[in-house]
mmCIF file of C-alpha atoms and ligand atoms in Angstrom:
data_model
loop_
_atom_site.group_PDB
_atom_site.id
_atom_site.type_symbol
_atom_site.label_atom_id
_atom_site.label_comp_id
_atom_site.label_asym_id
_atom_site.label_seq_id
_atom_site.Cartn_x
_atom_site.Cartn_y
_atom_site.Cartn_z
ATOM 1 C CA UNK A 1 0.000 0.000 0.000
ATOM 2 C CA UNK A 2 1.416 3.948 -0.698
ATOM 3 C CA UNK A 3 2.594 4.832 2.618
ATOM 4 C CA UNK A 4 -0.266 8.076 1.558
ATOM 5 C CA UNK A 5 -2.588 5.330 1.759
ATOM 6 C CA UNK A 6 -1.600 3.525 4.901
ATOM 7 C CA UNK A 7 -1.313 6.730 6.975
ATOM 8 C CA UNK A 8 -5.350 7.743 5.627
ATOM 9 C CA UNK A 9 -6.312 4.559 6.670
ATOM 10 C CA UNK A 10 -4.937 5.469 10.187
ATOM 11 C CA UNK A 11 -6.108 8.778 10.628
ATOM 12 C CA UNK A 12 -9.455 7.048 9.846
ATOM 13 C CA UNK A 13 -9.012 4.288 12.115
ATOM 14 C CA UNK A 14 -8.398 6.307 14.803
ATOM 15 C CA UNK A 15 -10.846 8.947 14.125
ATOM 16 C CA UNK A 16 -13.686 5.904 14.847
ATOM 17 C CA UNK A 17 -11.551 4.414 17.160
ATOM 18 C CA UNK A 18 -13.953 2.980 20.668
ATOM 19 C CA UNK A 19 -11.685 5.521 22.559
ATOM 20 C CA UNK A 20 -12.575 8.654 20.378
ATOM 21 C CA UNK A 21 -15.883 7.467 20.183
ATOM 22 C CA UNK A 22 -16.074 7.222 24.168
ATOM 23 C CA UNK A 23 -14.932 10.436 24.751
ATOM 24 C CA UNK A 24 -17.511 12.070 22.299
ATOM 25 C CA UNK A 25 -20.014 10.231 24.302
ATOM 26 C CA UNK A 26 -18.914 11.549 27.669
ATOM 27 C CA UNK A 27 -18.860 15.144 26.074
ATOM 28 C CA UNK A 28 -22.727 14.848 24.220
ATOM 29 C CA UNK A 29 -23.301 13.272 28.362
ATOM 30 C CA UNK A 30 -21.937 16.367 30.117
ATOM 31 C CA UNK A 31 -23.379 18.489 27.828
ATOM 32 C CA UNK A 32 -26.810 16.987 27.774
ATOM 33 C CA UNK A 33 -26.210 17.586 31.811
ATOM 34 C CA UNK A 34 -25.066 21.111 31.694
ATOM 35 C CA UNK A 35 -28.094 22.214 28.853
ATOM 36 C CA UNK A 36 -31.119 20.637 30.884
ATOM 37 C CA UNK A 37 -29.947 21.654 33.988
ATOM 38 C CA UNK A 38 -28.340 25.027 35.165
ATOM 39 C CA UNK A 39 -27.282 26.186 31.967
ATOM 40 C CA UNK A 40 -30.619 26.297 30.300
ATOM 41 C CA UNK A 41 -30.014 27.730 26.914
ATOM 42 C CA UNK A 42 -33.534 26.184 26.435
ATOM 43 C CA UNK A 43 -35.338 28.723 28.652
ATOM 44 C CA UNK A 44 -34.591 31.411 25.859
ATOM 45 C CA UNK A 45 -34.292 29.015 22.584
ATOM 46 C CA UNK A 46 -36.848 26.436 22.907
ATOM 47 C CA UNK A 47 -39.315 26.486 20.736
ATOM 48 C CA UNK A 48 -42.979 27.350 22.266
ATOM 49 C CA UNK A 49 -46.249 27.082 21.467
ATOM 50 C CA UNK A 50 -48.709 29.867 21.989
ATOM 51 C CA UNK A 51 -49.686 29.534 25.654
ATOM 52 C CA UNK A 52 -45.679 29.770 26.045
ATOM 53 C CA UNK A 53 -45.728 25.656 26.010
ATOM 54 C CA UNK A 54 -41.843 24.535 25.666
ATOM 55 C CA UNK A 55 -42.653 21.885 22.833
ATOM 56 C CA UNK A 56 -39.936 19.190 23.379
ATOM 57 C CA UNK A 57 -40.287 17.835 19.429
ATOM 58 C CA UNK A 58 -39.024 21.097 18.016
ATOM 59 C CA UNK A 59 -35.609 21.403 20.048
ATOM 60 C CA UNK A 60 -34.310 24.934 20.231
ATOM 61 C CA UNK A 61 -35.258 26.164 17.154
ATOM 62 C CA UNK A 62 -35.948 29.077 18.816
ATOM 63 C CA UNK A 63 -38.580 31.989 17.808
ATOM 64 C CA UNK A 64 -39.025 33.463 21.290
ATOM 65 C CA UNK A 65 -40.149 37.494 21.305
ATOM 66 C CA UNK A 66 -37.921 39.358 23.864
ATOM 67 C CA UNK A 67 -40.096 42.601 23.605
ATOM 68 C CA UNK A 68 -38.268 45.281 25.240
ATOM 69 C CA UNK A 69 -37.852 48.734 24.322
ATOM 70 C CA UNK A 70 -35.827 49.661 22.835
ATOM 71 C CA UNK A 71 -35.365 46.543 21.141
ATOM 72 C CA UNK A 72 -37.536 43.198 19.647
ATOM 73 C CA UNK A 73 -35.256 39.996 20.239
ATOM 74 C CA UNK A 74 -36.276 36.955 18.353
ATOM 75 C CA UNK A 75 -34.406 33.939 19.959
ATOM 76 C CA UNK A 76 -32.337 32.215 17.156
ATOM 77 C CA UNK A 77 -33.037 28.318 16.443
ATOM 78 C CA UNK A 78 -29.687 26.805 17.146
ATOM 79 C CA UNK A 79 -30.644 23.621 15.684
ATOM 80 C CA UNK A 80 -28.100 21.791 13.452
ATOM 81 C CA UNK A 81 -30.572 22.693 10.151
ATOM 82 C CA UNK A 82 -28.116 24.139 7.501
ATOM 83 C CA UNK A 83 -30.768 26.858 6.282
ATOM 84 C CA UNK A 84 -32.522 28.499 9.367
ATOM 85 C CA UNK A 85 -30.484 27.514 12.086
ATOM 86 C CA UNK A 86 -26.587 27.405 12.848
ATOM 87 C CA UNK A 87 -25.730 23.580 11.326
ATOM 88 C CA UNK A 88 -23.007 25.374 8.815
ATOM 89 C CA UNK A 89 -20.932 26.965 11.752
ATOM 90 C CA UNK A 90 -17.296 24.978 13.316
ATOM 91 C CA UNK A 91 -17.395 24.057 16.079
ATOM 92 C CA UNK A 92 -15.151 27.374 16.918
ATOM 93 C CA UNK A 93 -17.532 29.500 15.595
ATOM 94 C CA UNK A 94 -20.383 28.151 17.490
ATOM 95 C CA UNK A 95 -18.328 28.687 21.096
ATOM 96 C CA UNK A 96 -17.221 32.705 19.568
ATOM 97 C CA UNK A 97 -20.686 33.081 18.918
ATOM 98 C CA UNK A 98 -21.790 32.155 22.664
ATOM 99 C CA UNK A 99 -18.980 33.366 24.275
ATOM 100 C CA UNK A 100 -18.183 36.408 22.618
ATOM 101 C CA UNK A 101 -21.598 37.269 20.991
ATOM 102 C CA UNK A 102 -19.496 37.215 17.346
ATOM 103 C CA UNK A 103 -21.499 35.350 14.588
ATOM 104 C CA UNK A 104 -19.320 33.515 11.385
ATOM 105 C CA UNK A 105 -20.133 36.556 9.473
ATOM 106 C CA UNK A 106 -18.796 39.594 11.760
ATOM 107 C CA UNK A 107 -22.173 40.431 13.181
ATOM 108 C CA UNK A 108 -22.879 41.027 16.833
ATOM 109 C CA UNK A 109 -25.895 38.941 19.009
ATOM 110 C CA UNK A 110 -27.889 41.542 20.687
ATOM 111 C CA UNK A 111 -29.579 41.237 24.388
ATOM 112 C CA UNK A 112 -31.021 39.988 26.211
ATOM 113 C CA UNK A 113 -28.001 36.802 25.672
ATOM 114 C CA UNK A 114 -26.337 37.045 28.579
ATOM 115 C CA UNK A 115 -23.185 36.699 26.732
ATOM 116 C CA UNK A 116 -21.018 38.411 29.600
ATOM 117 C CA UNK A 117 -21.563 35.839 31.760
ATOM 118 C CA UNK A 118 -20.995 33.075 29.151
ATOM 119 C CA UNK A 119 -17.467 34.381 28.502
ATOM 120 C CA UNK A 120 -16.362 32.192 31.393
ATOM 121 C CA UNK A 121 -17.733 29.419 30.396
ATOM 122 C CA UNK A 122 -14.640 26.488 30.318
ATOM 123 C CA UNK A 123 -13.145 25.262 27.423
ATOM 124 C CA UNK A 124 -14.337 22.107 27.938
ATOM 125 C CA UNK A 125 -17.707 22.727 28.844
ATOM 126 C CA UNK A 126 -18.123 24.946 26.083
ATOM 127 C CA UNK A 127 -17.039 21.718 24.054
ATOM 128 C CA UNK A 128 -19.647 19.588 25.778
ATOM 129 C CA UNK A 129 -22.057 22.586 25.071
ATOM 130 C CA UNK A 130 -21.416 22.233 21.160
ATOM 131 C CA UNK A 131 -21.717 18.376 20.924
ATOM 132 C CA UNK A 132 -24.768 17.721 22.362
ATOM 133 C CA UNK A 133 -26.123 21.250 20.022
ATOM 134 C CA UNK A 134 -24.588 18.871 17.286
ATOM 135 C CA UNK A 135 -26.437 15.526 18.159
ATOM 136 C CA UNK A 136 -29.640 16.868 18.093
ATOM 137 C CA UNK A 137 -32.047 16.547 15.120
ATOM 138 C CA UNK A 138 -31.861 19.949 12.862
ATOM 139 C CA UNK A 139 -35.337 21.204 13.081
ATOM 140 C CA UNK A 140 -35.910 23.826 9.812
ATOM 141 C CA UNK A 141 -37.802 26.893 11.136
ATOM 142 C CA UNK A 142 -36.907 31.012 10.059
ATOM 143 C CA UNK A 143 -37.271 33.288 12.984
ATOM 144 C CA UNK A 144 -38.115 37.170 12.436
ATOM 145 C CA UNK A 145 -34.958 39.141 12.245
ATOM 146 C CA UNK A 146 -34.257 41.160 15.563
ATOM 147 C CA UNK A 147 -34.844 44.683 15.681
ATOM 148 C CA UNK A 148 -32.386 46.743 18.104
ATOM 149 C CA UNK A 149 -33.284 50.774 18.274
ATOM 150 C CA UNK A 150 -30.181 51.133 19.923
ATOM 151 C CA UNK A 151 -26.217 50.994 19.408
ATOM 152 C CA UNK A 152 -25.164 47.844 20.161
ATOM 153 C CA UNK A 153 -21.394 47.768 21.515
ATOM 154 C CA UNK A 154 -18.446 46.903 19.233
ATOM 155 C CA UNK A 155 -17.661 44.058 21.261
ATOM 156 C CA UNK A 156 -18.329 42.232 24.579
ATOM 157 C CA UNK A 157 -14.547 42.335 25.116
ATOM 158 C CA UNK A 158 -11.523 41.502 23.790
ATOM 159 C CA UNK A 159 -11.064 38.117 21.594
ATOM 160 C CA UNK A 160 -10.380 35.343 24.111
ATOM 161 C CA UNK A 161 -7.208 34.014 22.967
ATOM 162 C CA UNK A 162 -6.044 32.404 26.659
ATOM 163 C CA UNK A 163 -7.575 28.930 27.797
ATOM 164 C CA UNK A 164 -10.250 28.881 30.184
ATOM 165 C CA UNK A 165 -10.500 26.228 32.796
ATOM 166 C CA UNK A 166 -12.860 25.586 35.797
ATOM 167 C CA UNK A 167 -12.378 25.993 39.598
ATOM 168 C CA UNK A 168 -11.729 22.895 40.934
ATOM 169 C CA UNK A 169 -14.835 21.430 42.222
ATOM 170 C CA UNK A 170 -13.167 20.629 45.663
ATOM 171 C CA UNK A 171 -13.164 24.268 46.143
ATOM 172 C CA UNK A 172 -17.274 24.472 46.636
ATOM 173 C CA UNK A 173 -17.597 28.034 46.604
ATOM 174 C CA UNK A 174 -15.097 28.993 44.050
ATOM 175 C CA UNK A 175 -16.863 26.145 41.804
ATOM 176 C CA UNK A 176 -20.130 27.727 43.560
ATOM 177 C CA UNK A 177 -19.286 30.990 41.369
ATOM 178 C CA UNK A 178 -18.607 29.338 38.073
ATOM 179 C CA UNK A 179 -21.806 27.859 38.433
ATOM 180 C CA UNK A 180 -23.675 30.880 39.547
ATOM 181 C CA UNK A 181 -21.828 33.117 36.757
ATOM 182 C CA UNK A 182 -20.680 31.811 33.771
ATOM 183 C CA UNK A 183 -22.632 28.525 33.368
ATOM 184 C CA UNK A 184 -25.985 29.426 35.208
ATOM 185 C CA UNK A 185 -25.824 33.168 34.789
ATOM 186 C CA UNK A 186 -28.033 33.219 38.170
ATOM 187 C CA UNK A 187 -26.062 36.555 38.852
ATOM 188 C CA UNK A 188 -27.097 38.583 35.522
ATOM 189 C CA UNK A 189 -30.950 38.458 37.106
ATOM 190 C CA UNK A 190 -29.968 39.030 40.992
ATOM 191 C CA UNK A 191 -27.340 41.958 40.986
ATOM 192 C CA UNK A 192 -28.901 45.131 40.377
ATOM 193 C CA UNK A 193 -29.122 46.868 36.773
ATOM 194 C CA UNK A 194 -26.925 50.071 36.493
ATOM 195 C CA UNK A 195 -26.978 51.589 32.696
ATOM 196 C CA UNK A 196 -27.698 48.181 30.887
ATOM 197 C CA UNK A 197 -24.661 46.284 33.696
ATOM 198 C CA UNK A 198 -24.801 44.303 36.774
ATOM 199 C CA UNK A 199 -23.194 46.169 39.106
ATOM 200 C CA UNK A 200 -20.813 43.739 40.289
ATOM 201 C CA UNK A 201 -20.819 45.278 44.046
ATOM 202 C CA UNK A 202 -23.801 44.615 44.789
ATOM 203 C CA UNK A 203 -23.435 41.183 43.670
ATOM 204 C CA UNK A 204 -26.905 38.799 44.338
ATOM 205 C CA UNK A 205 -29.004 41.739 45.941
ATOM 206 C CA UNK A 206 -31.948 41.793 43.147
ATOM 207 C CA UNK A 207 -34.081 43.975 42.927
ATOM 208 C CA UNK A 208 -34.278 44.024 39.048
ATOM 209 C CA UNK A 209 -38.253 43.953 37.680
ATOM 210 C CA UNK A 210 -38.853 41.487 35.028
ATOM 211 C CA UNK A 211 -42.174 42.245 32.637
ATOM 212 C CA UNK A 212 -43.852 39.216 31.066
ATOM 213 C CA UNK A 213 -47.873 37.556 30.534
ATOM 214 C CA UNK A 214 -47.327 36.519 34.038
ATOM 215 C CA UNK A 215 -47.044 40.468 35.389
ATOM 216 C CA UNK A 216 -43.649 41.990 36.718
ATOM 217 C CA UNK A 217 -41.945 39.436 39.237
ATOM 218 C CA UNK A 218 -38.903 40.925 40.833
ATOM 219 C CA UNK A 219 -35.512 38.772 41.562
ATOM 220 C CA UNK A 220 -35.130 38.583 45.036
ATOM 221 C CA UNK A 221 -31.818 39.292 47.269
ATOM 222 C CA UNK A 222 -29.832 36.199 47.452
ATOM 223 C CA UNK A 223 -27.088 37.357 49.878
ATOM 224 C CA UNK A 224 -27.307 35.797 53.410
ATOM 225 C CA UNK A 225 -29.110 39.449 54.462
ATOM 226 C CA UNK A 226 -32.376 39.222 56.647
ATOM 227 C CA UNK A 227 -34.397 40.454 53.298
ATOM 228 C CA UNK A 228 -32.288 37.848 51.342
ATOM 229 C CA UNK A 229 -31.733 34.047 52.185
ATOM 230 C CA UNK A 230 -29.938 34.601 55.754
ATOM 231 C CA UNK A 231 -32.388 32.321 57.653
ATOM 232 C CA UNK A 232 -32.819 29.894 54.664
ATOM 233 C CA UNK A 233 -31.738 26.119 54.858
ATOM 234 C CA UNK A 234 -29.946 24.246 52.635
ATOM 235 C CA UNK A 235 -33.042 22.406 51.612
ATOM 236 C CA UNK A 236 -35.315 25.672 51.610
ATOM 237 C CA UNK A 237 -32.704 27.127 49.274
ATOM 238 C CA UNK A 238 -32.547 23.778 47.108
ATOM 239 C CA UNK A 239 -37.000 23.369 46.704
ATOM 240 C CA UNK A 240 -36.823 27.054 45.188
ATOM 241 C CA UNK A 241 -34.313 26.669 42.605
ATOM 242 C CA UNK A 242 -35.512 23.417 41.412
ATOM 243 C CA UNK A 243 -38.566 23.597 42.319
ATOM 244 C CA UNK A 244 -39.935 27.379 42.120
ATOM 245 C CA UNK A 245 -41.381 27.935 45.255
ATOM 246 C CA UNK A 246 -40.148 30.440 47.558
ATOM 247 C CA UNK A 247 -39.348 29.743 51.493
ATOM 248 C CA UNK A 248 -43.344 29.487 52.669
ATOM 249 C CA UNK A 249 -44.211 27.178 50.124
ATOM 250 C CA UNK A 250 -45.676 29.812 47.698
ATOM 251 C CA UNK A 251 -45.131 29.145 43.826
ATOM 252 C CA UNK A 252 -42.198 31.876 42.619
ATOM 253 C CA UNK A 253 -43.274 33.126 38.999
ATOM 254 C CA UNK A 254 -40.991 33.011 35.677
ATOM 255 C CA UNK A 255 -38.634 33.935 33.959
ATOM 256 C CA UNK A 256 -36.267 31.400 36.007
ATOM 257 C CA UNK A 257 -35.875 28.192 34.551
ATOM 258 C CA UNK A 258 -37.024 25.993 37.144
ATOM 259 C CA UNK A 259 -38.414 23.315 34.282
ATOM 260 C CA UNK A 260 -34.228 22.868 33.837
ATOM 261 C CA UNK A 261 -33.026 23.426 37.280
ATOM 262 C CA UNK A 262 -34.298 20.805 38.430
ATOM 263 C CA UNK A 263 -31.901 18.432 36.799
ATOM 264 C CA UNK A 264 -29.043 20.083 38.954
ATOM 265 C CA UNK A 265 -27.367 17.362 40.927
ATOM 266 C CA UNK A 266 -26.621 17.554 44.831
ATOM 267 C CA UNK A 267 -22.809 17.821 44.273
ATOM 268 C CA UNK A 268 -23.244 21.351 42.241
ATOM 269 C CA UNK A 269 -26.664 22.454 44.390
ATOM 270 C CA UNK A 270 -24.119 22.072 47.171
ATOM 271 C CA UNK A 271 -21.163 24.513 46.170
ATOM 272 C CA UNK A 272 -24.063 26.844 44.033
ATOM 273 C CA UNK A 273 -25.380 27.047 47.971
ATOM 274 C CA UNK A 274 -21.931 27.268 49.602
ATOM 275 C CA UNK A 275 -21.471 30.356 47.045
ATOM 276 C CA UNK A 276 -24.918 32.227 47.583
ATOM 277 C CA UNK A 277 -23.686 32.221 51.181
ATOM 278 C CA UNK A 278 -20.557 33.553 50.951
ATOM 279 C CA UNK A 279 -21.941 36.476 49.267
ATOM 280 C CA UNK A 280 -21.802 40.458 50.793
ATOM 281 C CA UNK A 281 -24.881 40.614 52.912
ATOM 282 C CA UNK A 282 -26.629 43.629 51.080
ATOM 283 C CA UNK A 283 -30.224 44.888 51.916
ATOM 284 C CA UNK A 284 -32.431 44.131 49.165
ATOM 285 C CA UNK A 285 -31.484 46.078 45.572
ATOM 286 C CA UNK A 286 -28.096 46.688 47.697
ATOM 287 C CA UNK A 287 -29.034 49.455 50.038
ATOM 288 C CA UNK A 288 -27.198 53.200 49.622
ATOM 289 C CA UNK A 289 -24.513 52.281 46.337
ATOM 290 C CA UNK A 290 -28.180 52.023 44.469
ATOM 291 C CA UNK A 291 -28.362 55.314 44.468
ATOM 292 C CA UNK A 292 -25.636 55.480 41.835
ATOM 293 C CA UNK A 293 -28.300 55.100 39.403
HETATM 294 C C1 HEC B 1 -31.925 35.275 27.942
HETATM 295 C C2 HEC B 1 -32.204 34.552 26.718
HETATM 296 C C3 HEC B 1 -31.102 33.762 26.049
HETATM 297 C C4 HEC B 1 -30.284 32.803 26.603
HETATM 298 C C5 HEC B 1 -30.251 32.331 28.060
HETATM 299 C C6 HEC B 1 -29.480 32.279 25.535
HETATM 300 N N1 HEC B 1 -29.773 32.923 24.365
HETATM 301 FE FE1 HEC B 1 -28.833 32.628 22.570
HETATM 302 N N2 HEC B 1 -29.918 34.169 21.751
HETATM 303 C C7 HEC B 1 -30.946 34.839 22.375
HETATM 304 C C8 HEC B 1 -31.508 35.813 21.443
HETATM 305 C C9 HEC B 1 -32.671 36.753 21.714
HETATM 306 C C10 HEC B 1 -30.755 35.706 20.245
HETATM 307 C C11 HEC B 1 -30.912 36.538 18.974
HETATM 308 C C12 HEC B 1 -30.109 37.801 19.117
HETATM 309 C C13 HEC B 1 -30.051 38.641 17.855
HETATM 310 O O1 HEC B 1 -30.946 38.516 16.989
HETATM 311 O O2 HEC B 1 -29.080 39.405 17.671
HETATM 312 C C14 HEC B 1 -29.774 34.662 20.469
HETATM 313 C C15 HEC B 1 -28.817 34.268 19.542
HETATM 314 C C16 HEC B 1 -27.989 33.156 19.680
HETATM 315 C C17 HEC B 1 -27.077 32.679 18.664
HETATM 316 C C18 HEC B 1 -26.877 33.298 17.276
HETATM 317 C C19 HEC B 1 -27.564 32.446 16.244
HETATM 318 C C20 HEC B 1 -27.725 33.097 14.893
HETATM 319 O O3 HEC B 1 -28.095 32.378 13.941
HETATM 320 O O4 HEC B 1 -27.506 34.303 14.750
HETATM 321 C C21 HEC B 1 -26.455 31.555 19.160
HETATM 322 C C22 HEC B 1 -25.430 30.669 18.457
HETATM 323 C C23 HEC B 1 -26.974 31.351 20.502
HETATM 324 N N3 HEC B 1 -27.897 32.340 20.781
HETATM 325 C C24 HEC B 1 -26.599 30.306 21.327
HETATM 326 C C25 HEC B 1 -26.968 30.214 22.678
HETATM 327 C C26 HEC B 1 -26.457 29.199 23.579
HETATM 328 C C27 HEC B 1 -25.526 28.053 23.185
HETATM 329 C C28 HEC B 1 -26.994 29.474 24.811
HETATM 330 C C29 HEC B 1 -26.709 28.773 26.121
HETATM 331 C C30 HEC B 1 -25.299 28.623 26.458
HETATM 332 C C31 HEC B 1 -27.850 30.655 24.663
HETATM 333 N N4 HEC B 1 -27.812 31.057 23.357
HETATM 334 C C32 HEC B 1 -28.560 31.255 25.702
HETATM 335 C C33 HEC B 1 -31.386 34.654 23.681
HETATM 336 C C34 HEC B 1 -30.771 33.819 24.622
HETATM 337 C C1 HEC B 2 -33.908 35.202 34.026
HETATM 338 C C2 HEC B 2 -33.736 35.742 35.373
HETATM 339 C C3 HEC B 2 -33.344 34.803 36.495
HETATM 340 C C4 HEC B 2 -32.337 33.862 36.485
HETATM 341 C C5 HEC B 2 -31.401 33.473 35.347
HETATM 342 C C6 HEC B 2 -32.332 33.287 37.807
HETATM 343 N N1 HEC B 2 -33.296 33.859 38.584
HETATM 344 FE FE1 HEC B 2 -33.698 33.381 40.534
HETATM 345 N N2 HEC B 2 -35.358 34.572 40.495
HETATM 346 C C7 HEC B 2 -35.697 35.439 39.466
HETATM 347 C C8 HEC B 2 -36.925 36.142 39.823
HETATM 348 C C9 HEC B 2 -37.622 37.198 38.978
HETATM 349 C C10 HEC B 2 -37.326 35.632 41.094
HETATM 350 C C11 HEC B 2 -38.588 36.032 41.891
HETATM 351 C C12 HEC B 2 -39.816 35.304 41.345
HETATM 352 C C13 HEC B 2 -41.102 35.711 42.039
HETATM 353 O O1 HEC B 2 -41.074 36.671 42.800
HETATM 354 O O2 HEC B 2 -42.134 35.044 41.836
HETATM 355 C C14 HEC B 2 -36.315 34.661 41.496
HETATM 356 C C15 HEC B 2 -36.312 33.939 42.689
HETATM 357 C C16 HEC B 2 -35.261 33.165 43.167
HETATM 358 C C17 HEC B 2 -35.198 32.540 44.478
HETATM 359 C C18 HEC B 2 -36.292 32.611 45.544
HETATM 360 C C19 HEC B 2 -35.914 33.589 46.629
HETATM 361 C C20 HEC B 2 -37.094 34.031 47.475
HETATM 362 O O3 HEC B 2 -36.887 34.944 48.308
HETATM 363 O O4 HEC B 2 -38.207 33.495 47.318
HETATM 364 C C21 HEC B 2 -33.981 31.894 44.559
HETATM 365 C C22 HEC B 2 -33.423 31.120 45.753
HETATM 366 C C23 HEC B 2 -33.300 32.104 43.294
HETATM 367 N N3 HEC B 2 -34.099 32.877 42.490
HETATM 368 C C24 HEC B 2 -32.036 31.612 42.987
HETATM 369 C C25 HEC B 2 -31.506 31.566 41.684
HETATM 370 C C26 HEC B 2 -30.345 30.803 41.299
HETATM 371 C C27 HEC B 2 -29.439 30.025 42.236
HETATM 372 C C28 HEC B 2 -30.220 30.957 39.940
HETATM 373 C C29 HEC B 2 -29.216 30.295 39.012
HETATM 374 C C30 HEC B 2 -29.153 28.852 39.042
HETATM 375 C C31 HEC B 2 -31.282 31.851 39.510
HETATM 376 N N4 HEC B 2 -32.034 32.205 40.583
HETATM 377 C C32 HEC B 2 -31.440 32.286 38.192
HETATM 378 C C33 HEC B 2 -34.987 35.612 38.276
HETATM 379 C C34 HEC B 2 -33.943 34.810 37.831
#
């Protein structure tokens, strides 16, 4: 055989090889994990019906109305179809596009994508994120074109050229962080808005409204304050975020996405907890540096 021949055969070999194969399955597996659980790309991209129904058949193609002057967000379908959703992208372009907010084509994503959180989301989680977006079946479907009445920034930062790894999870509330920042982005709804930002100070206080067919619901202070989750349990803390039901038993209304939450496992409810209460206690909104606004 041409020695061409003999190394193509190889590279083929191994490409199929149980090994590579195994490892693609443990990646689609943590991703699968990480997508119906705290991550939750779902909540914004799954495809509804009209009662705001997630229907499970049609995957995240997406369609979602964000309505909110000044802009009208459609959520894209991020489906592996070719024509209407993202199935022509690398692999690199799909993680630029959710960590950076960059599309193949130079364009920005607009808001409400909480792509400043998702920046420090781990190499290899943002792997696992793009194979299991890769095994599912492409579902065709054109969403409207977003309409932003506003100037959306050049950039969400600087191209990430440096690896990003996790905490290590035997640090709980360093892990805790990652979990409440860049995977689960609990932080972008529970730190108070200042000029379209989180004001990182007043990290976890709330306080921000959120508009919606089920009224305005405001996120509530998750430092370990008296108006936050000081006299919580462990297991108080745990039945809201998977559950939606606040500390006296009372349903807690949308937009969290308790439907995928509730796939978290105990190991990461643990450090997410060990996190929330290491937080600043802060009054509700976070007291006097509010009135920066
Ligand atoms: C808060 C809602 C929200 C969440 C959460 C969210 N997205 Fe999005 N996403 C949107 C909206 C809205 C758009 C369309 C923005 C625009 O038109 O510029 C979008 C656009 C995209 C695009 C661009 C697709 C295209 O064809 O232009 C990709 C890729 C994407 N999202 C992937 C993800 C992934 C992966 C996750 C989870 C890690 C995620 N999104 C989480 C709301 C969300
Ligand atoms: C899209 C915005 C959003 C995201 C993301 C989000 N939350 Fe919430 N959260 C809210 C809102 C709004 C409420 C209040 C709902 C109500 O009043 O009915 C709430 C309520 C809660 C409560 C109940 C507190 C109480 O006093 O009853 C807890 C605990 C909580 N969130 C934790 C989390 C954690 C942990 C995450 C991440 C895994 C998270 N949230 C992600 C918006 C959000």
């Amino acid at each position: 055989m041409p020695i061409r021949r003999v190394v193509a055969v190889l590279v083929l070999l191994a490409a199929f090889s149980p090994a590579t194969r195994a490892q693609d399955a443990r990646l689609i597996e943590r991703g699968k994990y990480l997508m119906n659980g705290i991550v939750a790309c779902g909540n914004c991209h799954a495809r509804r019906d009209q009662e705001g129904r997630v229907q499970p058949e049609l995957g995240l193609s997406g369609g979602m109305l964000f309505d909110e002057e000044p802009f009208k967000a459609y959520a894209a379908n991020i489906t592996p179809d070719p024509e209407t959703g993202i199935g022509k992208w690398t692999d690199e372009q799909i993680i630029r596009a959710f960590r950076e907010g960059i599309r193949p084509n130079g364009t920005l994503i607009g808001p409400p994508m909480p792509i400043a959180f998702f920046r420090g989301i781990s190499d290899d989680d943002a792997k696992a994120l793009v194979a299991y977006l890769r095994a599912q079946p492409p579902v065709k479907h054109v969403v409207p074109k977003s309409e932003y009445r506003m100037q959306l920034p050049p950039a969400y930062g600087p191209p990430i050229k440096e690896k990003i790894a996790a905490p290590p999870r035997s640090d709980l509330r360093a892990y805790g962080e990652y979990l409440a920042g860049p995977l689960g982005h609990c932080m972008d709804c529970h730190t108070p808005w200042v000029q379209g930002h989180p004001d990182m100070a007043r990290v976890g206080a709330g306080g921000n409204p959120f508009k919606g067919p089920w009224g305005v619901s405001v996120s509530r202070n998750l430092t370990p304050h008296e108006s936050g989750l000081k006299a919580w349990s462990d297991a108080e803390i745990a039945r809201a975020i998977r559950e939606g039901r606040s500390r006296n038993g009372s349903p807690l209304r949308p937009p969290m996405a308790f439907d995928w939450y509730r796939n978290i496992d105990d190991a990461d409810m643990k450090a997410l907890i060990a996190y929330l209460r290491s937080l600043k206690p802060l009054p509700l909104g976070g007291g006097p540096a509010a009135a920066k606004k």
